[in-house]
C-alpha atoms as a printed R data frame, in Angstrom:
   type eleno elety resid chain resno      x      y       z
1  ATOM     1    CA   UNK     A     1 75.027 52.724   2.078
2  ATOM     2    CA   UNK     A     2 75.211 51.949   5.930
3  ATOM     3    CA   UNK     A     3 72.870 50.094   7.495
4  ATOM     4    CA   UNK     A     4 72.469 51.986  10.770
5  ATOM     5    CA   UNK     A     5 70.532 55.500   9.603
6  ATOM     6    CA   UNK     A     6 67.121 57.424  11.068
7  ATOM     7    CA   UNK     A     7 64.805 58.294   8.329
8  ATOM     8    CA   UNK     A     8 64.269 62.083   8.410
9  ATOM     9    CA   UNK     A     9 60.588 62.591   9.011
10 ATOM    10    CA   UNK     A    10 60.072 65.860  11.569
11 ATOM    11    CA   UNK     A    11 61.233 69.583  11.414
12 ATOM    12    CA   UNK     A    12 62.768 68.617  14.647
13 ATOM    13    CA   UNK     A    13 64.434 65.937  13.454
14 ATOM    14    CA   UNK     A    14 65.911 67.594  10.402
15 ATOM    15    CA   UNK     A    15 67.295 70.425  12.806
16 ATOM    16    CA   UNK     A    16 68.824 68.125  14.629
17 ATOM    17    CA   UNK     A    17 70.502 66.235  11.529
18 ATOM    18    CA   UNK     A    18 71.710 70.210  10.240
19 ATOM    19    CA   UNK     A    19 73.069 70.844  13.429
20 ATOM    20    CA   UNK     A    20 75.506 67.335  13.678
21 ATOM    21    CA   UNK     A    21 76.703 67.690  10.232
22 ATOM    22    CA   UNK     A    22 75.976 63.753   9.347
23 ATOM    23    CA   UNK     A    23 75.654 62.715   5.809
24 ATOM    24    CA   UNK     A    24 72.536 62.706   4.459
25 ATOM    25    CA   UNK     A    25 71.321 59.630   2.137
26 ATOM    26    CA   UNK     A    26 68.341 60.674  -0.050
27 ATOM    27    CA   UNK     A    27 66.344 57.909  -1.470
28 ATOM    28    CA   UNK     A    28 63.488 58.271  -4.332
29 ATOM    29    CA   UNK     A    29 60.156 57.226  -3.063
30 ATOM    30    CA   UNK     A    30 58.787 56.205  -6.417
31 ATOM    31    CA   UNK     A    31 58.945 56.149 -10.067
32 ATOM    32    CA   UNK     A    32 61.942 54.062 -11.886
33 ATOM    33    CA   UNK     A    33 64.123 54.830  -9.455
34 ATOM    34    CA   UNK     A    34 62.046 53.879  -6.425
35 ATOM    35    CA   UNK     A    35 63.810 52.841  -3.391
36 ATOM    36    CA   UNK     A    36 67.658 53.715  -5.150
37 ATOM    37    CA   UNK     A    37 70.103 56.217  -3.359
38 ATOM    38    CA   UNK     A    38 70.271 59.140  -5.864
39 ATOM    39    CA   UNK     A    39 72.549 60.765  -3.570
40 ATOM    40    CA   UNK     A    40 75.014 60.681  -0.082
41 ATOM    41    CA   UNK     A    41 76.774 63.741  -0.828
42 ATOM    42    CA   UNK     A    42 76.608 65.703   3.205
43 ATOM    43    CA   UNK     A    43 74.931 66.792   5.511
44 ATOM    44    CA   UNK     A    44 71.974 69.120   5.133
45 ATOM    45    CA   UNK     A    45 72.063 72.500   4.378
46 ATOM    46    CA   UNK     A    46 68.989 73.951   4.526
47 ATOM    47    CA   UNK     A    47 65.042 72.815   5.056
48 ATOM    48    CA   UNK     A    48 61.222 74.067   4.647
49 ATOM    49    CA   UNK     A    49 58.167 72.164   4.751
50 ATOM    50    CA   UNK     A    50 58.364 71.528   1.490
51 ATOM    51    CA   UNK     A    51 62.588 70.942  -0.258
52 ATOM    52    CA   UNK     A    52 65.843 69.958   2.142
53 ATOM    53    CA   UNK     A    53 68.634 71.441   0.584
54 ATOM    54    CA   UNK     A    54 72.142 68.970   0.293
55 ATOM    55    CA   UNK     A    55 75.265 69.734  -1.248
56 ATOM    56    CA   UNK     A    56 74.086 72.790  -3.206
57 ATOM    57    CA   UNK     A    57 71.008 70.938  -4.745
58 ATOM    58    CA   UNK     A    58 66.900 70.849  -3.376
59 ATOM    59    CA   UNK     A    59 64.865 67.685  -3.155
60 ATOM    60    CA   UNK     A    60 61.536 67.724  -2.496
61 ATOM    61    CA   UNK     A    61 60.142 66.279   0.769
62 ATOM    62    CA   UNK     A    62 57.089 64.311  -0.316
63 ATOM    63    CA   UNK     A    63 58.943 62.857  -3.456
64 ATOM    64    CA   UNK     A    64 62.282 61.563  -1.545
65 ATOM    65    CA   UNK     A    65 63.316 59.834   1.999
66 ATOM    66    CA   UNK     A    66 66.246 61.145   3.876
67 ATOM    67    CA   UNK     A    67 68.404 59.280   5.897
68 ATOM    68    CA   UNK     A    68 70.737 60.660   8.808
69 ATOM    69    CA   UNK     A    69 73.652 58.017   8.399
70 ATOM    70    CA   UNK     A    70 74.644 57.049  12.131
71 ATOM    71    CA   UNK     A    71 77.655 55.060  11.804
């Protein structure tokens, strides 16, 4: 996992993560897993207010933290 990412918080900022086509890290936010990269699979696909949609699966916003890898 890089070190250099923006944590996906905003509509805005989701757009503009879509739009470049970066890879998306998605961490869980809590349970067993808490903190561990479940996935790094592409960029997003789709978003709502409530699931972002990467590489063909949903995640749910208030359950995980995306991460716009920069470099």
């Amino acid at each position: 996992m890089s070190n250099i990412y923006k944590v996906l918080k905003t509509d805005a900022e989701f757009l503009t993560a879509a739009l470049s086509q970066l890879q998306i890290d998605i961490l869980e936010r809590r349970g067993d897993l808490a903190d561990c990269v479940i996935d790094c699979d592409g960029p997003i696909q789709k978003w709502s207010p409530v699931s972002v949609k990467v590489a063909d699966a949903y995640y749910m916003r208030n359950e995980f933290e995306f991460r716009m890898v920069l470099a």
